[in-house]
Amino acid sequence: MKTDPSAQNFSSQIEAVGYCRTPYKQKFGIPRQPGLVNIKGLIELAPQVNNLDAVRGIEQYSHLWLLFCFHENLEQGWKNTVRPPRLGGNEKLGVFATRSTFRPNGIGQSVVKLHKVIQKNGKVCLEISGMDLLDGTPIIDIKPYIPFSDSIESATGGIAQDAPQLIDVQFSSLAKTQIDAHSSKLNNSDLIQLITDVLAQDPRPAYKKAKADPKLYQVALYDIDIFWTVTEQQINVIEIKPTSVGQN
Ligand code: SAH
C-alpha cells in the first residue's frame, strides 16, 4: 500500500543505546556547550547494542555526534518561546531558534572527542571527552562527526557567535590542600585545572552577573562538592567536601 504523504501520525518509541557516565553530578555547573572543558567521560552501551560489532570502525573518527535525552527536564515540559541566558533572560526567542534544554522531544546533540573503545565489566564503552552531559544521561544515537560536511566555515552563530567569556578563578589555601589530597584518591593530577576550567565558565545565571552577589555556590563534580563565592569578577573557591549529590 502506498503511504499517504499528508499523513501526520508519526510516532516512535525510542530506546537508549547507551548511558553517559560523567563527572557532572548535577546540572548546575555543566558547561553550556560541548568542547569548552576538557573533561573525560564514558558511554556504556545498552544491552541491545552491547557488542563490539556495533562500534566496529568507529575509532577512525576523532569526534562523534551524540544525540541524547535531556532526561532531567522532561517533566517540566516546554514552551514555544524561551529566554536565552545569553540575552540576560529578558528577550524571548522561539524554542527552535535556541539550544534550550526544554524542547518538544527533549533531544540534545553534542560533538565530543572520541579517545578509544574499551570493555569494562562486560560492557562495551566509548571513552570520550568534552561532553556537556549530566551523569546518567540516556544516549539515543551515536554518529561519526564528518568534517567536510559538519563543519561550515561561513556559518553565522546568531546570539551565540562566540564562546562565553571566562572569569578568573582563585583557590583558598584550604581548598588547595583539600583538592591535592583528593586528587590522589581520584587519580587525577589535574583536578585544580579541571575545577578552574569548569568554574571559569561562570555557571551563574546571567541576571546574577551584573550586580554584587553574596551567595555561597556549590558545584558537584566527581564525588566532591565545591563551594565558591564571587567578588569583583573573580570566583573564589573556598573549600571542598564529600558530595551530598547523587551517586559517586
Ligand atoms: N549541546 C547540547 C546541550 C546544550 S545545553 C545541545 O545543544 O543540544 C547544555 C546543558 O544541558 C548543560 O549545561 C546542562 O545544564 C544541561 N544538561 C546536560 N545533560 C542533561 C540532562 N540529562 N538532562 C537535563 N539537562 C541536561
mmCIF file of C-alpha atoms and ligand atoms in Angstrom:
data_model
loop_
_atom_site.group_PDB
_atom_site.id
_atom_site.type_symbol
_atom_site.label_atom_id
_atom_site.label_comp_id
_atom_site.label_asym_id
_atom_site.label_seq_id
_atom_site.Cartn_x
_atom_site.Cartn_y
_atom_site.Cartn_z
ATOM 1 C CA MET A 1 0.000 0.000 0.000
ATOM 2 C CA LYS A 2 1.216 3.495 -0.832
ATOM 3 C CA THR A 3 1.869 5.742 2.159
ATOM 4 C CA ASP A 4 -0.214 8.890 2.218
ATOM 5 C CA PRO A 5 2.355 11.730 2.187
ATOM 6 C CA SER A 6 -0.029 14.009 4.047
ATOM 7 C CA ALA A 7 -0.426 11.600 6.956
ATOM 8 C CA GLN A 8 0.856 13.281 10.093
ATOM 9 C CA ASN A 9 0.663 10.489 12.577
ATOM 10 C CA PHE A 10 4.312 9.652 13.071
ATOM 11 C CA SER A 11 5.124 8.270 16.468
ATOM 12 C CA SER A 12 8.015 6.243 17.701
ATOM 13 C CA GLN A 13 9.286 4.613 20.815
ATOM 14 C CA ILE A 14 12.957 5.388 21.253
ATOM 15 C CA GLU A 15 15.193 3.253 23.407
ATOM 16 C CA ALA A 16 18.519 4.439 24.805
ATOM 17 C CA VAL A 17 21.528 2.927 23.019
ATOM 18 C CA GLY A 18 23.717 3.780 25.988
ATOM 19 C CA TYR A 19 24.189 5.898 29.077
ATOM 20 C CA CYS A 20 26.807 8.561 29.616
ATOM 21 C CA ARG A 21 28.914 8.434 32.763
ATOM 22 C CA THR A 22 30.336 11.859 33.500
ATOM 23 C CA PRO A 23 31.837 13.698 36.485
ATOM 24 C CA TYR A 24 28.916 16.197 36.355
ATOM 25 C CA LYS A 25 26.581 15.079 39.136
ATOM 26 C CA GLN A 26 24.093 17.945 38.850
ATOM 27 C CA LYS A 27 23.000 20.285 36.060
ATOM 28 C CA PHE A 28 24.373 23.435 37.693
ATOM 29 C CA GLY A 29 27.988 23.877 36.654
ATOM 30 C CA ILE A 30 27.877 21.829 33.453
ATOM 31 C CA PRO A 31 29.288 23.884 30.549
ATOM 32 C CA ARG A 32 26.590 25.226 28.247
ATOM 33 C CA GLN A 33 28.016 23.537 25.152
ATOM 34 C CA PRO A 34 30.490 20.715 24.471
ATOM 35 C CA GLY A 35 34.205 21.284 23.912
ATOM 36 C CA LEU A 36 34.503 24.075 26.472
ATOM 37 C CA VAL A 37 36.028 21.901 29.224
ATOM 38 C CA ASN A 38 38.390 19.045 28.509
ATOM 39 C CA ILE A 39 36.844 16.519 30.905
ATOM 40 C CA LYS A 40 36.663 12.755 30.403
ATOM 41 C CA GLY A 41 33.564 10.563 30.362
ATOM 42 C CA LEU A 42 32.325 7.193 29.213
ATOM 43 C CA ILE A 43 29.401 5.946 27.144
ATOM 44 C CA GLU A 44 28.295 2.490 28.279
ATOM 45 C CA LEU A 45 26.376 0.749 25.503
ATOM 46 C CA ALA A 46 22.924 -0.604 26.329
ATOM 47 C CA PRO A 47 22.289 -4.393 26.208
ATOM 48 C CA GLN A 48 20.735 -4.446 22.686
ATOM 49 C CA VAL A 49 23.922 -2.935 21.156
ATOM 50 C CA ASN A 50 26.456 -4.176 23.696
ATOM 51 C CA ASN A 51 28.597 -5.706 21.000
ATOM 52 C CA LEU A 52 31.949 -4.682 19.529
ATOM 53 C CA ASP A 53 30.389 -5.131 16.090
ATOM 54 C CA ALA A 54 28.134 -2.133 16.725
ATOM 55 C CA VAL A 55 31.176 0.153 17.034
ATOM 56 C CA ARG A 56 33.451 -1.542 14.523
ATOM 57 C CA GLY A 57 35.450 1.154 12.683
ATOM 58 C CA ILE A 58 34.415 3.982 14.999
ATOM 59 C CA GLU A 59 37.978 4.630 16.204
ATOM 60 C CA GLN A 60 38.946 6.048 12.816
ATOM 61 C CA TYR A 61 36.928 9.162 13.710
ATOM 62 C CA SER A 62 38.307 11.733 16.139
ATOM 63 C CA HIS A 63 34.888 13.099 17.105
ATOM 64 C CA LEU A 64 31.333 11.846 17.481
ATOM 65 C CA TRP A 65 27.865 13.342 17.477
ATOM 66 C CA LEU A 66 25.866 12.266 20.472
ATOM 67 C CA LEU A 67 22.102 12.538 20.379
ATOM 68 C CA PHE A 68 20.720 12.314 23.869
ATOM 69 C CA CYS A 69 17.739 12.962 26.039
ATOM 70 C CA PHE A 70 17.541 15.910 28.462
ATOM 71 C CA HIS A 71 16.029 13.374 30.811
ATOM 72 C CA GLU A 72 16.082 15.583 33.893
ATOM 73 C CA ASN A 73 13.958 18.237 32.188
ATOM 74 C CA LEU A 74 11.254 16.130 30.525
ATOM 75 C CA GLU A 75 8.757 16.512 33.343
ATOM 76 C CA GLN A 76 8.907 20.290 33.201
ATOM 77 C CA GLY A 77 7.662 20.324 29.594
ATOM 78 C CA TRP A 78 8.419 23.044 27.065
ATOM 79 C CA LYS A 79 7.135 26.326 25.650
ATOM 80 C CA ASN A 80 7.156 27.866 22.162
ATOM 81 C CA THR A 81 9.396 30.662 23.368
ATOM 82 C CA VAL A 82 12.359 30.663 25.731
ATOM 83 C CA ARG A 83 14.502 33.342 27.352
ATOM 84 C CA PRO A 84 18.117 32.507 26.479
ATOM 85 C CA PRO A 85 20.583 33.209 29.320
ATOM 86 C CA ARG A 86 22.847 34.901 26.746
ATOM 87 C CA LEU A 87 20.256 37.662 26.385
ATOM 88 C CA GLY A 88 20.183 38.234 30.127
ATOM 89 C CA GLY A 89 16.884 36.377 30.431
ATOM 90 C CA ASN A 90 14.884 39.373 29.133
ATOM 91 C CA GLU A 91 14.291 38.691 25.459
ATOM 92 C CA LYS A 92 12.272 35.770 24.066
ATOM 93 C CA LEU A 93 13.237 33.562 21.122
ATOM 94 C CA GLY A 94 11.448 30.589 19.565
ATOM 95 C CA VAL A 95 12.441 27.261 21.078
ATOM 96 C CA PHE A 96 13.770 26.127 17.679
ATOM 97 C CA ALA A 97 15.940 29.258 17.470
ATOM 98 C CA THR A 98 17.812 28.208 20.620
ATOM 99 C CA ARG A 99 19.618 25.258 22.154
ATOM 100 C CA SER A 100 17.216 25.309 25.099
ATOM 101 C CA THR A 101 17.158 22.106 27.136
ATOM 102 C CA PHE A 102 13.338 22.319 27.343
ATOM 103 C CA ARG A 103 12.212 21.091 23.909
ATOM 104 C CA PRO A 104 9.224 19.242 22.420
ATOM 105 C CA ASN A 105 11.099 15.937 22.171
ATOM 106 C CA GLY A 106 13.727 16.706 24.818
ATOM 107 C CA ILE A 107 16.574 15.813 22.460
ATOM 108 C CA GLY A 108 20.072 17.276 22.797
ATOM 109 C CA GLN A 109 23.049 16.930 20.491
ATOM 110 C CA SER A 110 26.745 17.382 21.231
ATOM 111 C CA VAL A 111 30.016 16.856 19.417
ATOM 112 C CA VAL A 112 32.557 15.106 21.651
ATOM 113 C CA LYS A 113 36.082 13.831 21.228
ATOM 114 C CA LEU A 114 36.457 10.049 20.930
ATOM 115 C CA HIS A 115 39.503 8.516 22.618
ATOM 116 C CA LYS A 116 39.002 4.771 22.395
ATOM 117 C CA VAL A 117 36.704 1.809 22.687
ATOM 118 C CA ILE A 118 37.141 -0.272 25.831
ATOM 119 C CA GLN A 119 35.355 -3.120 27.561
ATOM 120 C CA LYS A 120 34.505 -2.675 31.211
ATOM 121 C CA ASN A 121 32.515 -5.027 33.450
ATOM 122 C CA GLY A 122 31.168 -6.840 30.385
ATOM 123 C CA LYS A 123 30.071 -3.598 28.737
ATOM 124 C CA VAL A 124 31.388 -2.078 25.524
ATOM 125 C CA CYS A 125 32.251 1.543 26.340
ATOM 126 C CA LEU A 126 33.418 4.598 24.424
ATOM 127 C CA GLU A 127 35.929 6.826 26.176
ATOM 128 C CA ILE A 128 35.084 10.420 25.297
ATOM 129 C CA SER A 129 35.901 13.962 26.436
ATOM 130 C CA GLY A 130 34.488 17.463 26.239
ATOM 131 C CA MET A 131 30.860 16.448 26.815
ATOM 132 C CA ASP A 132 28.293 18.816 28.367
ATOM 133 C CA LEU A 133 26.187 15.971 29.770
ATOM 134 C CA LEU A 134 24.875 15.120 33.182
ATOM 135 C CA ASP A 135 25.952 11.795 34.660
ATOM 136 C CA GLY A 136 23.423 9.119 33.657
ATOM 137 C CA THR A 137 22.192 10.906 30.503
ATOM 138 C CA PRO A 138 20.479 8.455 28.102
ATOM 139 C CA ILE A 139 22.181 8.423 24.702
ATOM 140 C CA ILE A 140 19.741 7.781 21.852
ATOM 141 C CA ASP A 141 22.186 7.710 18.936
ATOM 142 C CA ILE A 142 25.899 7.944 18.191
ATOM 143 C CA LYS A 143 27.264 9.035 14.801
ATOM 144 C CA PRO A 144 30.696 9.924 13.476
ATOM 145 C CA TYR A 145 31.442 13.636 13.056
ATOM 146 C CA ILE A 146 32.303 14.230 9.412
ATOM 147 C CA PRO A 147 34.324 17.440 8.984
ATOM 148 C CA PHE A 148 33.752 18.014 5.263
ATOM 149 C CA SER A 149 30.042 18.288 5.811
ATOM 150 C CA ASP A 150 29.514 19.054 9.509
ATOM 151 C CA SER A 151 31.956 21.964 9.765
ATOM 152 C CA ILE A 152 30.765 25.040 7.900
ATOM 153 C CA GLU A 153 33.318 27.830 7.867
ATOM 154 C CA SER A 154 30.962 30.557 6.719
ATOM 155 C CA ALA A 155 28.231 29.720 9.253
ATOM 156 C CA THR A 156 26.851 32.500 11.461
ATOM 157 C CA GLY A 157 26.191 31.847 15.147
ATOM 158 C CA GLY A 158 23.265 34.171 15.923
ATOM 159 C CA ILE A 159 23.144 35.067 19.606
ATOM 160 C CA ALA A 160 25.902 32.510 20.282
ATOM 161 C CA GLN A 161 28.545 33.746 17.842
ATOM 162 C CA ASP A 162 31.471 33.417 20.292
ATOM 163 C CA ALA A 163 32.371 31.140 23.195
ATOM 164 C CA PRO A 164 31.312 32.595 26.563
ATOM 165 C CA GLN A 165 33.767 34.935 28.308
ATOM 166 C CA LEU A 166 35.817 33.316 31.047
ATOM 167 C CA ILE A 167 36.040 34.535 34.633
ATOM 168 C CA ASP A 168 39.144 34.385 36.831
ATOM 169 C CA VAL A 169 39.200 31.520 39.397
ATOM 170 C CA GLN A 170 41.247 31.572 42.617
ATOM 171 C CA PHE A 171 41.589 28.911 45.342
ATOM 172 C CA SER A 172 41.921 29.415 49.120
ATOM 173 C CA SER A 173 44.888 27.613 50.668
ATOM 174 C CA LEU A 174 42.402 25.321 52.473
ATOM 175 C CA ALA A 175 40.764 24.391 49.154
ATOM 176 C CA LYS A 176 44.149 23.765 47.516
ATOM 177 C CA THR A 177 45.223 21.390 50.293
ATOM 178 C CA GLN A 178 41.875 19.577 50.218
ATOM 179 C CA ILE A 179 41.947 19.223 46.430
ATOM 180 C CA ASP A 180 45.552 17.958 46.464
ATOM 181 C CA ALA A 181 44.562 15.293 48.994
ATOM 182 C CA HIS A 182 41.553 14.338 46.892
ATOM 183 C CA SER A 183 43.452 14.277 43.574
ATOM 184 C CA SER A 184 45.487 11.256 44.606
ATOM 185 C CA LYS A 185 42.319 9.332 45.576
ATOM 186 C CA LEU A 186 40.742 10.207 42.234
ATOM 187 C CA ASN A 187 43.956 9.506 40.361
ATOM 188 C CA ASN A 188 43.539 12.901 38.741
ATOM 189 C CA SER A 189 46.540 15.203 38.981
ATOM 190 C CA ASP A 190 44.724 17.892 37.009
ATOM 191 C CA LEU A 191 41.816 18.370 39.392
ATOM 192 C CA ILE A 192 42.688 22.024 40.121
ATOM 193 C CA GLN A 193 42.889 22.737 36.390
ATOM 194 C CA LEU A 194 39.611 20.949 35.760
ATOM 195 C CA ILE A 195 37.768 22.808 38.526
ATOM 196 C CA THR A 196 39.277 26.047 37.179
ATOM 197 C CA ASP A 197 38.031 25.288 33.656
ATOM 198 C CA VAL A 198 34.529 24.401 34.868
ATOM 199 C CA LEU A 199 34.137 27.453 37.105
ATOM 200 C CA ALA A 200 35.777 29.831 34.597
ATOM 201 C CA GLN A 201 32.590 29.340 32.538
ATOM 202 C CA ASP A 202 30.800 31.206 35.366
ATOM 203 C CA PRO A 203 27.847 28.842 35.844
ATOM 204 C CA ARG A 204 25.690 31.533 37.484
ATOM 205 C CA PRO A 205 22.505 32.680 35.749
ATOM 206 C CA ALA A 206 23.102 35.801 33.635
ATOM 207 C CA TYR A 207 20.991 38.089 35.833
ATOM 208 C CA LYS A 208 23.316 37.411 38.793
ATOM 209 C CA LYS A 209 26.366 38.626 36.936
ATOM 210 C CA ALA A 210 25.531 42.304 36.733
ATOM 211 C CA LYS A 211 25.483 43.134 40.459
ATOM 212 C CA ALA A 212 27.178 42.202 43.758
ATOM 213 C CA ASP A 213 26.446 38.578 44.589
ATOM 214 C CA PRO A 214 26.875 37.432 48.207
ATOM 215 C CA LYS A 215 25.713 33.838 47.596
ATOM 216 C CA LEU A 216 27.746 30.743 48.524
ATOM 217 C CA TYR A 217 27.531 28.485 45.453
ATOM 218 C CA GLN A 218 28.114 24.756 45.196
ATOM 219 C CA VAL A 219 29.033 22.608 42.197
ATOM 220 C CA ALA A 220 29.144 18.793 42.347
ATOM 221 C CA LEU A 221 31.979 17.196 40.359
ATOM 222 C CA TYR A 222 33.108 13.572 40.708
ATOM 223 C CA ASP A 223 32.464 12.766 44.381
ATOM 224 C CA ILE A 224 33.081 16.238 45.769
ATOM 225 C CA ASP A 225 31.067 19.386 46.348
ATOM 226 C CA ILE A 226 32.993 22.550 45.546
ATOM 227 C CA PHE A 227 31.958 25.693 47.438
ATOM 228 C CA TRP A 228 32.656 29.120 45.946
ATOM 229 C CA THR A 229 31.760 32.782 46.029
ATOM 230 C CA VAL A 230 32.157 35.647 43.576
ATOM 231 C CA THR A 231 33.780 39.006 44.253
ATOM 232 C CA GLU A 232 34.600 41.654 41.659
ATOM 233 C CA GLN A 233 34.516 39.412 38.607
ATOM 234 C CA GLN A 234 36.515 36.672 40.320
ATOM 235 C CA ILE A 235 35.444 33.237 41.564
ATOM 236 C CA ASN A 236 36.909 32.210 44.921
ATOM 237 C CA VAL A 237 36.923 28.512 45.727
ATOM 238 C CA ILE A 238 36.500 28.344 49.499
ATOM 239 C CA GLU A 239 36.544 24.628 50.282
ATOM 240 C CA ILE A 240 35.528 21.189 49.064
ATOM 241 C CA LYS A 241 33.529 18.485 50.854
ATOM 242 C CA PRO A 242 32.480 14.900 50.083
ATOM 243 C CA THR A 243 29.447 15.196 47.848
ATOM 244 C CA SER A 244 25.875 15.232 49.019
ATOM 245 C CA VAL A 245 24.569 14.850 45.423
ATOM 246 C CA GLY A 246 23.545 11.543 43.801
ATOM 247 C CA GLN A 247 25.983 8.677 43.455
ATOM 248 C CA ASN A 248 29.733 8.748 43.019
HETATM 249 N N1 SAH B 1 24.964 20.540 23.277
HETATM 250 C C1 SAH B 1 23.595 20.245 23.634
HETATM 251 C C2 SAH B 1 23.233 20.712 25.040
HETATM 252 C C3 SAH B 1 23.405 22.173 25.271
HETATM 253 S S1 SAH B 1 22.727 22.694 26.768
HETATM 254 C C4 SAH B 1 22.639 20.831 22.621
HETATM 255 O O1 SAH B 1 22.915 21.882 22.053
HETATM 256 O O2 SAH B 1 21.598 20.210 22.368
HETATM 257 C C5 SAH B 1 23.882 22.032 27.912
HETATM 258 C C6 SAH B 1 23.206 21.977 29.240
HETATM 259 O O3 SAH B 1 22.339 20.868 29.265
HETATM 260 C C7 SAH B 1 24.156 21.728 30.393
HETATM 261 O O4 SAH B 1 24.688 22.942 30.851
HETATM 262 C C8 SAH B 1 23.233 21.077 31.428
HETATM 263 O O5 SAH B 1 22.702 22.063 32.284
HETATM 264 C C9 SAH B 1 22.085 20.515 30.593
HETATM 265 N N2 SAH B 1 22.029 19.049 30.638
HETATM 266 C C10 SAH B 1 23.014 18.174 30.346
HETATM 267 N N3 SAH B 1 22.564 16.899 30.466
HETATM 268 C C11 SAH B 1 21.252 16.978 30.835
HETATM 269 C C12 SAH B 1 20.245 16.021 31.094
HETATM 270 N N4 SAH B 1 20.492 14.720 31.016
HETATM 271 N N5 SAH B 1 19.016 16.460 31.460
HETATM 272 C C13 SAH B 1 18.754 17.794 31.534
HETATM 273 N N6 SAH B 1 19.665 18.757 31.292
HETATM 274 C C14 SAH B 1 20.914 18.349 30.953
#
